[in-house]
Rosetta silent file (secondary structure, phi, psi, omega in degrees, C-alpha in Angstrom):
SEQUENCE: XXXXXXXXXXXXXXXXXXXXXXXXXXXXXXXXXXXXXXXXXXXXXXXXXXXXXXXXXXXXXXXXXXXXXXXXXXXXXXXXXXXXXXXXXXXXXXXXXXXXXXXXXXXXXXXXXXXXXXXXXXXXXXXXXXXXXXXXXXXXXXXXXXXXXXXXXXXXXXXXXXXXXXXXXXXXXXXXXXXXXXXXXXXXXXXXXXXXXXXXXXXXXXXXXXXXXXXXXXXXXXXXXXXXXXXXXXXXXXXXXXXXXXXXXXXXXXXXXX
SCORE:     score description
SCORE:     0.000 S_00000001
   1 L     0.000  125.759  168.006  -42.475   46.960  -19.119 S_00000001
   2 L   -59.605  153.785  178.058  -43.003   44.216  -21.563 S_00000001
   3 L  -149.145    3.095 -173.030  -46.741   43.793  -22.301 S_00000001
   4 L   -57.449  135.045  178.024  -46.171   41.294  -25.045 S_00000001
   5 L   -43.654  137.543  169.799  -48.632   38.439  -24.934 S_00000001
   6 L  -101.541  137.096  177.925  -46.884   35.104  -23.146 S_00000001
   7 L   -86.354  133.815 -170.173  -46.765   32.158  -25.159 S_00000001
   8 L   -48.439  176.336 -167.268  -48.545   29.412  -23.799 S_00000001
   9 H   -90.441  -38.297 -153.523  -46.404   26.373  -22.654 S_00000001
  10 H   -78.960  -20.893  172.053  -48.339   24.018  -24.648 S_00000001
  11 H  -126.137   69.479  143.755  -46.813   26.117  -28.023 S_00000001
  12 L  -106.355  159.278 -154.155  -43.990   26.780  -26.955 S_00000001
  13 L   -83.464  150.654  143.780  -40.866   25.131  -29.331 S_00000001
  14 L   -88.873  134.847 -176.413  -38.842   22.694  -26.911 S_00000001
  15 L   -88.609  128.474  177.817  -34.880   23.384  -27.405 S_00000001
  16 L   -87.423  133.056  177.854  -33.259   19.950  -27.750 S_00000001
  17 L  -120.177   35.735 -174.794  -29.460   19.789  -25.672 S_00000001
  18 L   -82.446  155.990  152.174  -28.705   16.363  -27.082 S_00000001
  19 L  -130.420  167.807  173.173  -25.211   16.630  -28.502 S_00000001
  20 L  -103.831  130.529  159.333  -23.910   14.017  -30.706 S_00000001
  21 L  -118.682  167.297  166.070  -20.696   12.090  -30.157 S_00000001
  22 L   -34.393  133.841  179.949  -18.138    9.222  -32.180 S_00000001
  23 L   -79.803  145.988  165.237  -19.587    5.756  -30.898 S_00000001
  24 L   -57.208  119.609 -175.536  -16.402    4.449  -28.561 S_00000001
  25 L  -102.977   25.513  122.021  -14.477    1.743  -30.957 S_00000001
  26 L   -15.989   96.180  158.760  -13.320    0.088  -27.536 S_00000001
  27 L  -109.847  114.018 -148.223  -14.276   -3.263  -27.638 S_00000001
  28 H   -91.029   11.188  161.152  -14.563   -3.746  -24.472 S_00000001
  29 H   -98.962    7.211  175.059  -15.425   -7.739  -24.202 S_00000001
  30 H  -104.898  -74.337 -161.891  -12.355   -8.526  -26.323 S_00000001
  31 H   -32.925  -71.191  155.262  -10.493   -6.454  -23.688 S_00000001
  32 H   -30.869  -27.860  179.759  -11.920   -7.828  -20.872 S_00000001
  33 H   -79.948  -53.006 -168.900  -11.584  -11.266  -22.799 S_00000001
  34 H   -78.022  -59.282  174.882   -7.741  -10.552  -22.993 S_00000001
  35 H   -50.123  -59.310  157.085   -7.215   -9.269  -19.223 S_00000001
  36 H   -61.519  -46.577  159.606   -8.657  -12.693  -18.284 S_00000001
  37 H   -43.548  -87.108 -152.342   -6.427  -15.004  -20.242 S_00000001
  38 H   -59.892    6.683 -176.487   -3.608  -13.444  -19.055 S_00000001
  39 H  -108.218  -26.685  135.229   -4.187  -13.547  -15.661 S_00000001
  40 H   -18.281  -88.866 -165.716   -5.284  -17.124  -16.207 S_00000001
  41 H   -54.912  -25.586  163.851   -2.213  -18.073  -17.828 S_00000001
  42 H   -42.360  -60.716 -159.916   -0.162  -16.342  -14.826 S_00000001
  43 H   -47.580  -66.087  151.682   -1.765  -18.500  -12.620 S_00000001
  44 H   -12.312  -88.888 -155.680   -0.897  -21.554  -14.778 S_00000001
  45 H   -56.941  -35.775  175.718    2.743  -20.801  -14.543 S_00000001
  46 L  -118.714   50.254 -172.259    3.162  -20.390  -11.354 S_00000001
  47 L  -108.412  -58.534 -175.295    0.866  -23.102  -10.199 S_00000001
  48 L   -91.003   32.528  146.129    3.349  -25.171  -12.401 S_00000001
  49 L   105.251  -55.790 -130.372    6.607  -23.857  -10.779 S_00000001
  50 L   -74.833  148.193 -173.907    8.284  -21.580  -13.258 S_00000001
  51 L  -124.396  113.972 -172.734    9.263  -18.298  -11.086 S_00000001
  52 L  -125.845  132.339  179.710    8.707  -15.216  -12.176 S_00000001
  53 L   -91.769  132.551  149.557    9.565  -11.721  -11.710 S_00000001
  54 L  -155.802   72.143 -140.434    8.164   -9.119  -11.774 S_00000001
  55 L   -97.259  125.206  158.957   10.100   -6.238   -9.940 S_00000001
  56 L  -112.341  124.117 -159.993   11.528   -2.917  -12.181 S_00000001
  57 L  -105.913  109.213  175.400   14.561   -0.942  -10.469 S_00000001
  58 L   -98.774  110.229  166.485   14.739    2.689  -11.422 S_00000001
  59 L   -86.804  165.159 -170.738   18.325    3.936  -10.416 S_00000001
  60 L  -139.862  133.796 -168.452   19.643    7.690  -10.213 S_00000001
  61 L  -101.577  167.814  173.524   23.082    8.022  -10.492 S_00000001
  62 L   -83.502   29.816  178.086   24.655   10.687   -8.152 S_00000001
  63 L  -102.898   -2.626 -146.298   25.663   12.703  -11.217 S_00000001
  64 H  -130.251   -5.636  165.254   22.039   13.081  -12.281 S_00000001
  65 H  -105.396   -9.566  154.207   20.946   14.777   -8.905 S_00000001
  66 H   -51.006  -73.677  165.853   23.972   16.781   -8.992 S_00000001
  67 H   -37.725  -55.126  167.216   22.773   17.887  -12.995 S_00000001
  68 L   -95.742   20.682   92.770   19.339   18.377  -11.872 S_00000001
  69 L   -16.817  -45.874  174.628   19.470   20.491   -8.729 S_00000001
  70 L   -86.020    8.999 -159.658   21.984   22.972  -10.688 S_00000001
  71 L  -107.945  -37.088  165.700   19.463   23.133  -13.581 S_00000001
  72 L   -98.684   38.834 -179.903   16.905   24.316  -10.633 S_00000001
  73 L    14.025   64.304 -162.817   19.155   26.396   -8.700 S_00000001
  74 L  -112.280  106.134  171.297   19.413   24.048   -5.976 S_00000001
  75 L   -62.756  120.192  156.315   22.957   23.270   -3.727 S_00000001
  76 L  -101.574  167.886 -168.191   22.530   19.387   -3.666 S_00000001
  77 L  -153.542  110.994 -167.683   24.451   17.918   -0.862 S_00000001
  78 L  -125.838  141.513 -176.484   24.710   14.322   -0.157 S_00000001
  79 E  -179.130 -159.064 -164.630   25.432   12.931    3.326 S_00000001
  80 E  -129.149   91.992  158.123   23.622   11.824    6.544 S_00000001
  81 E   -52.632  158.908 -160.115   21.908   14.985    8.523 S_00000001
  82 L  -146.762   80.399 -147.636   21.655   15.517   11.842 S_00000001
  83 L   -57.709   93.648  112.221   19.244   18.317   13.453 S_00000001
  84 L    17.064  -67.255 -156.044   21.576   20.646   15.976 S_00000001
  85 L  -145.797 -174.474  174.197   18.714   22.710   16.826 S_00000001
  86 L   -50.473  -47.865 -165.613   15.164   23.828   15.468 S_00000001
  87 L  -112.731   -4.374 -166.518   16.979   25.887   12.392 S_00000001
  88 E  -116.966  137.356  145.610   20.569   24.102   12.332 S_00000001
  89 L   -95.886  165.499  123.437   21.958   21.046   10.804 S_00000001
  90 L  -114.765  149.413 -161.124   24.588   19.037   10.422 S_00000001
  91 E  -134.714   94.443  177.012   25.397   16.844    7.397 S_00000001
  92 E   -45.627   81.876 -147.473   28.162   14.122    7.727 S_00000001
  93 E   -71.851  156.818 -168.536   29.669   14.094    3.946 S_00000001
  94 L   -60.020  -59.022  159.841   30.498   10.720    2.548 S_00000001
  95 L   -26.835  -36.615 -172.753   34.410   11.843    3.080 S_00000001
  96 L    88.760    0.045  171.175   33.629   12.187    6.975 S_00000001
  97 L   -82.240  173.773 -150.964   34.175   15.859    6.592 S_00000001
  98 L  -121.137  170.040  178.549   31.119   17.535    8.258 S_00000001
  99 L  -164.908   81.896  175.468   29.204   20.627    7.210 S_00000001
 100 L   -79.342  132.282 -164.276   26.758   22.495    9.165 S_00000001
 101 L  -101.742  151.277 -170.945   23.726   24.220    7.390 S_00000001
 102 E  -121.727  105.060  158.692   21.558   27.029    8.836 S_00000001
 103 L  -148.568 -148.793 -156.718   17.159   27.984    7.818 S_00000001
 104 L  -114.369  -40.181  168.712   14.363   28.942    8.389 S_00000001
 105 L  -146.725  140.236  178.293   12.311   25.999    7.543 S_00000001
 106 L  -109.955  162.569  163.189   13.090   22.256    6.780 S_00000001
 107 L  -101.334  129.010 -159.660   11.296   18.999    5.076 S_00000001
 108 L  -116.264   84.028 -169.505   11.371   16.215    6.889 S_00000001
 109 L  -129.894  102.210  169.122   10.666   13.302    3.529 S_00000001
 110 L  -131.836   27.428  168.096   13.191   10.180    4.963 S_00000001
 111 L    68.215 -158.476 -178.843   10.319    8.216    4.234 S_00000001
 112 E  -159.998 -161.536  179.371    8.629    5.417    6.080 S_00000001
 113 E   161.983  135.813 -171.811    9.347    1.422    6.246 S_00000001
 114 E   -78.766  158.526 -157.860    6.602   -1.137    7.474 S_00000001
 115 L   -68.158  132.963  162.865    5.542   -1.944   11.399 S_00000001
 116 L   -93.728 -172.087 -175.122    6.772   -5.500   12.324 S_00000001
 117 L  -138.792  117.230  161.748    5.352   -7.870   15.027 S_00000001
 118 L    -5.851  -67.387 -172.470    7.618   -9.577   17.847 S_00000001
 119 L   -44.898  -30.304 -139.567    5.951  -12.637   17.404 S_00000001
 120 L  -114.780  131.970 -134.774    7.168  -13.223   13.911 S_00000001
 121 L  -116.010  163.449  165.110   10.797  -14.662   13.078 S_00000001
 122 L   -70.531  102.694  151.262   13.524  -13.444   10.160 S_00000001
 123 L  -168.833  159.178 -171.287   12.134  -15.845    6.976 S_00000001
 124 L   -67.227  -16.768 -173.309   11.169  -15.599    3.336 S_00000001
 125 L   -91.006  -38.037  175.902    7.896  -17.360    4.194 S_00000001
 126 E   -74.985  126.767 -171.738    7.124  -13.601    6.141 S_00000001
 127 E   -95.887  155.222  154.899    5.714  -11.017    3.450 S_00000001
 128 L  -136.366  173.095  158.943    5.477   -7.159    3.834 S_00000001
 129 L   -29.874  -48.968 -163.461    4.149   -4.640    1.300 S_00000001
 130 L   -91.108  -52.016  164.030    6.590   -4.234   -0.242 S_00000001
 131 H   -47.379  -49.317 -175.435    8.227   -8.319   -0.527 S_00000001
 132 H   -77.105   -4.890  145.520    4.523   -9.036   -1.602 S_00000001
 133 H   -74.024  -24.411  177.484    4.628   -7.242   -4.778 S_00000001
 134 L   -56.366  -19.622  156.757    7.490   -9.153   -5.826 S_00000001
 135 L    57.555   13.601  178.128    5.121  -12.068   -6.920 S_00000001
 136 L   -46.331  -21.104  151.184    7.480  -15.033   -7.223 S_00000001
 137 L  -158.878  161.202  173.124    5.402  -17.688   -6.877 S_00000001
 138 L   -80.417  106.529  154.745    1.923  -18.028   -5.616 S_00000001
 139 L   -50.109  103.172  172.240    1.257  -19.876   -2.037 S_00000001
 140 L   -66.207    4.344  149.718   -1.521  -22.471   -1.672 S_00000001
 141 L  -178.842  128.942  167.197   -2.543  -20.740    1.267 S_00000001
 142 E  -115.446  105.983  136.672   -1.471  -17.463    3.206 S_00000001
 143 E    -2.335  116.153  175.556   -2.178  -15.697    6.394 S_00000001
 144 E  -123.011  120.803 -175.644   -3.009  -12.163    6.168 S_00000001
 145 E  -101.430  126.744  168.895   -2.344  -10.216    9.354 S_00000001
 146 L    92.543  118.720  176.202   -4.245   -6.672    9.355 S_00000001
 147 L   -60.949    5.561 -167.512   -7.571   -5.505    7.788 S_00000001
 148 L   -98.639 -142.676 -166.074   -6.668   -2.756    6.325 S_00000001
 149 H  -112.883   -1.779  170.537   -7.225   -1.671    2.463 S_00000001
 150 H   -78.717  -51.358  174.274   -3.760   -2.315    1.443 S_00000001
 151 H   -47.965  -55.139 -175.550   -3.344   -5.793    2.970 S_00000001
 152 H   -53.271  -24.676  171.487   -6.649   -6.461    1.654 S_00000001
 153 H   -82.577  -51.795 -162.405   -6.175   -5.375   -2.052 S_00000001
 154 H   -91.348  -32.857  176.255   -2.809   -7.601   -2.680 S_00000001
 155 H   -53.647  -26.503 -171.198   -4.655  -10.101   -0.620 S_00000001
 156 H   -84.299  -30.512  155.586   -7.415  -10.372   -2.619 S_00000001
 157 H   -43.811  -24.810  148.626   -4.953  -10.533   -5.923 S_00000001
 158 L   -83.176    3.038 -163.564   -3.067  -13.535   -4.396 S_00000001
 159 L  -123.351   10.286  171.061   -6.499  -15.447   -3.288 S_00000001
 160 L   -85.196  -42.329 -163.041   -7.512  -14.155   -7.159 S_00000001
 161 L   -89.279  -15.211  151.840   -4.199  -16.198   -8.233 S_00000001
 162 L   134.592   12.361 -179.286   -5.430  -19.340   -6.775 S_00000001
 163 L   -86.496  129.518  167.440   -4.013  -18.537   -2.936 S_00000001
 164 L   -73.435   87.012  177.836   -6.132  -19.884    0.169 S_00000001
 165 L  -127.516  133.714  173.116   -6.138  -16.806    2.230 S_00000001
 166 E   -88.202  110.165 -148.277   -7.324  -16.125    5.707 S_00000001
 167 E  -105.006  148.385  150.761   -7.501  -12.903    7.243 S_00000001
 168 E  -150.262  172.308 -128.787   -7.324  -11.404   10.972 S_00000001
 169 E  -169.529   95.069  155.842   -7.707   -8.293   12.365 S_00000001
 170 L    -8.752  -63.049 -147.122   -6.799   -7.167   16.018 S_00000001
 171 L  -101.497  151.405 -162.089   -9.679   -4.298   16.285 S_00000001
 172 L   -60.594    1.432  162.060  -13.481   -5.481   16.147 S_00000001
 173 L  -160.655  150.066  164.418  -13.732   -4.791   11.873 S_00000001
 174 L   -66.843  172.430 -142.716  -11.772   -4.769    9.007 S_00000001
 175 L     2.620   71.435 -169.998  -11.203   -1.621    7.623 S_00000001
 176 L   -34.030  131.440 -170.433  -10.736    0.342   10.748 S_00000001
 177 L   113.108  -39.602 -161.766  -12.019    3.925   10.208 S_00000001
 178 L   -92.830  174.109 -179.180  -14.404    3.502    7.280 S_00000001
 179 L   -46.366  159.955 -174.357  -18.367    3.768    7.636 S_00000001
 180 H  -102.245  -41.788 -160.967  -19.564    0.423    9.106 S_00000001
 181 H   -74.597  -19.107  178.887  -22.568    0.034    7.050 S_00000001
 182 H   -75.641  -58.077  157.063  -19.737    0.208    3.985 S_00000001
 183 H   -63.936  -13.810  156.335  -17.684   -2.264    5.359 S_00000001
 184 H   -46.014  -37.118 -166.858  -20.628   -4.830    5.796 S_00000001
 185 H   -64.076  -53.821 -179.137  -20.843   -4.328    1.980 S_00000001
 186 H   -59.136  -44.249  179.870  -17.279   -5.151    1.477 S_00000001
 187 H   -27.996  -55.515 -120.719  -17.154   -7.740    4.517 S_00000001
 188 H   -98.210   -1.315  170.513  -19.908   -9.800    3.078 S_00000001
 189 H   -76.027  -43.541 -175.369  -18.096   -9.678   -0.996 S_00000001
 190 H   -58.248  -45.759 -155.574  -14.446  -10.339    0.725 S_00000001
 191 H   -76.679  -29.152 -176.635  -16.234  -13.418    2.815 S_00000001
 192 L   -82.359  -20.209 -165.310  -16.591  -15.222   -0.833 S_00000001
 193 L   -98.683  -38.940  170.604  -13.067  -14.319   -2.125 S_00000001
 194 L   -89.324  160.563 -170.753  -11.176  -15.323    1.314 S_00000001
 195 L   -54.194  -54.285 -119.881  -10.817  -18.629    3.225 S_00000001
 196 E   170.810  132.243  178.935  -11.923  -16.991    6.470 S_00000001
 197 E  -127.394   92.136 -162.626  -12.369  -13.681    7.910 S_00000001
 198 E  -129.297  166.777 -169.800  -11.891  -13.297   11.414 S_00000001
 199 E  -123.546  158.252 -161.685  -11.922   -9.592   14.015 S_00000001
 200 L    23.398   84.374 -154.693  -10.283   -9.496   17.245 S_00000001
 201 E  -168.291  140.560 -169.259   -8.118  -11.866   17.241 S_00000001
 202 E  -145.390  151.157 -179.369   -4.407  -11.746   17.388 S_00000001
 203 E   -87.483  144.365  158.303   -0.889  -14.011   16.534 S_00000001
 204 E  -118.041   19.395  170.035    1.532  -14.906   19.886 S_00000001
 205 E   175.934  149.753 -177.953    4.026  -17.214   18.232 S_00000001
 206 E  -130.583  105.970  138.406    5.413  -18.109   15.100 S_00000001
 207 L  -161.031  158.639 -137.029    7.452  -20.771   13.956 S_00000001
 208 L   -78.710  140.866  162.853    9.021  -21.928   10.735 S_00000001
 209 E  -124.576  152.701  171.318    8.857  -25.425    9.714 S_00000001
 210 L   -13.694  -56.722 -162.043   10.018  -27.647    6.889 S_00000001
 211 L  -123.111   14.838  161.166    6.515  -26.670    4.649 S_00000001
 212 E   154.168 -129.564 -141.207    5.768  -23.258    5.539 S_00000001
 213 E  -122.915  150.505 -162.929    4.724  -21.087    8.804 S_00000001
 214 E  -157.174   89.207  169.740    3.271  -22.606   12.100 S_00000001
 215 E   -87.149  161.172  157.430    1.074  -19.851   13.789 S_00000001
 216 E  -125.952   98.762  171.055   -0.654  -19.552   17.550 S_00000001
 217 E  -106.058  173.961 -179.657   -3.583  -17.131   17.295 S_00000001
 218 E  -148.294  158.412 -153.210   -5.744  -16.196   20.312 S_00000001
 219 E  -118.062 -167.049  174.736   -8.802  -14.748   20.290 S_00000001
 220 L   -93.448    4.573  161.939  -10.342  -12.127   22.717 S_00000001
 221 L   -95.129   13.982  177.901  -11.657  -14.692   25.351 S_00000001
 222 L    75.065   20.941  173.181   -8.057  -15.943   25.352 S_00000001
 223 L  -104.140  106.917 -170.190   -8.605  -19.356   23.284 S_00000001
 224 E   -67.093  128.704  161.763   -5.466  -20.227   21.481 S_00000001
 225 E  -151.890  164.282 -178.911   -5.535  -22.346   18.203 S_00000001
 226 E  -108.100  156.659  165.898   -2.473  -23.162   15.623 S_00000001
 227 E  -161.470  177.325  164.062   -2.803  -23.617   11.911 S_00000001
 228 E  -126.648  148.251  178.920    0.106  -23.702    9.308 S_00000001
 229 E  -155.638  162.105 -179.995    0.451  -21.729    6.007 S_00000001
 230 L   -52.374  -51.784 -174.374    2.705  -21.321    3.511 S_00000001
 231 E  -143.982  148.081 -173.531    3.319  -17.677    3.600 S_00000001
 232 E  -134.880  128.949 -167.172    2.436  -15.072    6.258 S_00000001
 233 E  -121.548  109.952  177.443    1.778  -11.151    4.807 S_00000001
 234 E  -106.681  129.825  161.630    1.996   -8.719    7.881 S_00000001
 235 L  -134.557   50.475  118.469   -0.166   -5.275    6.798 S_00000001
 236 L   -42.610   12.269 -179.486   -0.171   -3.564    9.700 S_00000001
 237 L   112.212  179.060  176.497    1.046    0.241    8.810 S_00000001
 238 E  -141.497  169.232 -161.412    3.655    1.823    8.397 S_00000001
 239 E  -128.198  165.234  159.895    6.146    4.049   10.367 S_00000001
 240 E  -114.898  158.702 -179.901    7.899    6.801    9.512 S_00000001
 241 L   -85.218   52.933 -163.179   11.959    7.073    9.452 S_00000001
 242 L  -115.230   29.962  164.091   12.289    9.897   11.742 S_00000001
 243 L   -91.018  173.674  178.599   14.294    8.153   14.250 S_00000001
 244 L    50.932   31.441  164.348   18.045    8.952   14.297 S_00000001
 245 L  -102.413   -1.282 -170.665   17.492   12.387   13.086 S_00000001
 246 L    57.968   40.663  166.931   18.235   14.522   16.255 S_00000001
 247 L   -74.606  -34.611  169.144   14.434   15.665   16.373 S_00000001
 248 L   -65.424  -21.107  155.768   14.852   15.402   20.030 S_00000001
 249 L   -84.920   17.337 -143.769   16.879   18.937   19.591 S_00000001
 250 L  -130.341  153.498  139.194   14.394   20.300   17.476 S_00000001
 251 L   -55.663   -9.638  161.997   10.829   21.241   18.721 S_00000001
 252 L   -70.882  136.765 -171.814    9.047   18.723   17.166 S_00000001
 253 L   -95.962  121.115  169.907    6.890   16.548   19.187 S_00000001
 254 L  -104.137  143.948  163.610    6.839   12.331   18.115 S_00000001
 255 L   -72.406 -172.138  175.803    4.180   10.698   18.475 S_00000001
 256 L  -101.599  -10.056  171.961    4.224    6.217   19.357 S_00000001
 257 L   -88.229  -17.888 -174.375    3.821    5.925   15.659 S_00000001
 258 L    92.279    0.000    0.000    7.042    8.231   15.211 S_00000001
């Protein structure tokens, strides 16, 4: 047993846990300074026509999945599979010769490609995810169908670039899923950067004219109105590419999303 007097708090030393570090040489209003001009000066150009890309294509040749597969003691194999059974394949070789493979467990990664909508026509003025990164010129005003946080991030980056855009949404709030009191927060920031923000509400008809897009939305009492826009951005999901796999021989259950 200790019996040593305890020292009172009032003299006791305090131990300082400050550490010191290098001040940040970031200056981060020149950056910030920098970030805006250029997005300015985007805007500029293709407010004044010039067309611009800005798309980057990484190819793989089939020697280089060949190279790196035997480097990882891998059989590569390239053709179009075909499930047999739960554990069997078949894999239709580029040749048209055939090859059936036998295991214990497969990966199903074929990827996914975005949901279309009846209503909507084959044209260049209709965006997806993917077409709406491509950025070729900026639209004075687009139609964004579906609330969700992808449409809504490249929307608000074209209605950043000087695009008039108006949103709807099927289901009774944008960003179906998240906390409600969180989406108020976003709602009521979003309602300054877009034309119009509207819930339940849906397109029946589409069609293309001379200066852009001709919509018919209707609302959930059934009251129809038209508008026209330049460009129309469907963000509604995505699917996966698990049709035409022979999954109906397999034990796997699809879902209506696929």
């Amino acid at each position: 047993v200790d019996n040593s007097p305890v020292e009172p708090w009032s003299e006791r030393k305090s131990i300082s846990t400050e550490r010191t570090f290098e001040q940040d040489s970031t200056d981060v209003a020149k950056m910030r300074s920098i970030l805006v001009a250029m997005a300015e000066n985007l805007s500029y150009q293709l407010r004044s026509g010039n067309k611009l890309t800005a798309c980057v294509t990484l190819k793989i040749r089939y020697s280089d999945f060949q190279t790196y597969s035997k480097q990882r003691k891998i059989d590569f194999i390239q053709g179009k599979a075909t499930f047999l059974a739960s554990r069997t394949v078949t894999i239709k070789r580029p040749d048209g010769s055939h090859q059936t493979i036998s295991f214990d467990n497969a990966i199903i990664a074929t990827g996914s490609r975005v949901n279309s909508l009846p209503a909507l026509p084959d044209s260049p003025r209709i965006l997806d995810s993917t077409s709406a990164l491509k950025l070729i010129d900026i639209p004075k005003t687009m139609l964004l169908i579906g609330g969700g946080y992808i449409g809504l991030e490249l929307g608000t980056a074209y209605a950043r670039l000087g695009s008039t855009v108006d949103v709807i949404e099927i289901l009774p709030q944008i960003l179906t899923g998240a906390d409600r009191d969180l989406v108020q927060i976003a709602e009521k920031k979003m309602k300054t950067i877009f034309g119009s923000i509207s819930v339940e509400i849906k397109i029946t008809k589409a069609e293309e004219t001379n200066t852009g897009m001709k919509v018919t939305l209707e609302d959930k009492n059934g009251k129809s109105s038209s508008k026209e826009y330049e460009k129309v951005f469907v963000a509604i999901g995505r699917r996966p590419n698990s049709d035409n796999l022979g999954l109906e021989n397999t034990k796997v259950k699809i879902t209506k999303q696929g």
